[in-house]
Steps between C-alpha positions, in 0.01 A plus 500: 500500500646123475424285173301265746249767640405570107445155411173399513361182612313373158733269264577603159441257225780479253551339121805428405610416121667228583227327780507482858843369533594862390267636738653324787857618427406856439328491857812319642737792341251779588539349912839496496545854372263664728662269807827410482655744740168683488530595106788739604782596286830386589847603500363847334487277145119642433364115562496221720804286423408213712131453323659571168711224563258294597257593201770430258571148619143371487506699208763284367420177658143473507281273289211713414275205316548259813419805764848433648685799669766433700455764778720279756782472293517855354413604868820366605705612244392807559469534863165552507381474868148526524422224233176398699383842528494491093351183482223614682404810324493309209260255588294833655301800392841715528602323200264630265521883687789526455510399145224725440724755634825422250208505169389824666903702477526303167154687335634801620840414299345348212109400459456254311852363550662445105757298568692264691761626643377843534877677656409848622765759600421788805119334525447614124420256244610625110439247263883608322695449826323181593569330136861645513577380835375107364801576279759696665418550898792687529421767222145523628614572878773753354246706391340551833858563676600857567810566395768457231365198272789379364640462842170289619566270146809458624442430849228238301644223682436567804198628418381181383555302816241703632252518195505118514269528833350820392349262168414222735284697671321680248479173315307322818289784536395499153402169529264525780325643225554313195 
């Protein structure tokens, strides 16, 4: 069954702590990860490197208290191809679905959500691993590799290329619902 046959038609209504600005960027994030290359993991990384991308510059270059995101430019930085396709589902019911959707797999994680970022490992959120991954990503992931551990501590730097985007994401998920 697709995402878009269990959506229904009736728009959620959402608060956000820091006002509608807020609200409008979470639905503009929540689009782009459910269809940017049809929310589909790429290059067998576990996400969606092209909408993490993208969510990371507007991330980075947005002005939340003017409302300003700029898709356009993060789009083509990131070689995002079906810009207007986002643009619409923002400005439509889809929006709000499918942000309904991303609070839904986050209460199942964590209800309420305690903190901001939240950083789960294997779809399991401990409160330890989260607050030791704020401090030392690498550590935290370690413990969740099978295998020698000294050999994944020193493999560390490699392994923190990859935790960089592995943060980003948890970090814009968590703040869908911050």
């Amino acid at each position: 069954m697709s995402l878009e046959s269990e959506l229904n038609l009736n728009e959620h209504t959402f608060t956000c702590h820091h006002g509608p600005n807020e609200c409008r960027g979470n639905k503009i994030q929540a689009c782009a990860l459910r269809l940017i290359d049809a929310g589909q993991n790429t290059e067998g990384l576990g996400f969606n490197k092209i909408a993490t991308g993208f969510i990371n510059c507007l991330m980075d270059k947005a002005d939340r208290e003017k409302g300003y995101f700029p898709t356009m430019d993060c789009a083509q930085i990131n070689h995002v191809a079906n810009l207007n396709t986002i643009d619409n589902c923002v400005n439509h019911t889809d929006a709000s679905n499918y942000l309904s959707k991303f609070g839904e797999l986050t209460d199942k994680l964590q209800k309420p959500l305690q903190s901001v970022p939240t950083i789960v490992f294997n779809n399991v959120y401990n409160k330890e691993d989260s607050d030791l991954a704020q401090i030392n990503f690498v550590r935290a992931l370690c413990k969740h590799i099978p295998g020698d551990k000294p050999e994944c501590i020193k493999s560390g730097a490699g392994i923190l290329q990859m935790s960089f985007v592995v943060v980003a994401v948890s970090i814009i998920l968590s703040k869908f619902f911050s």
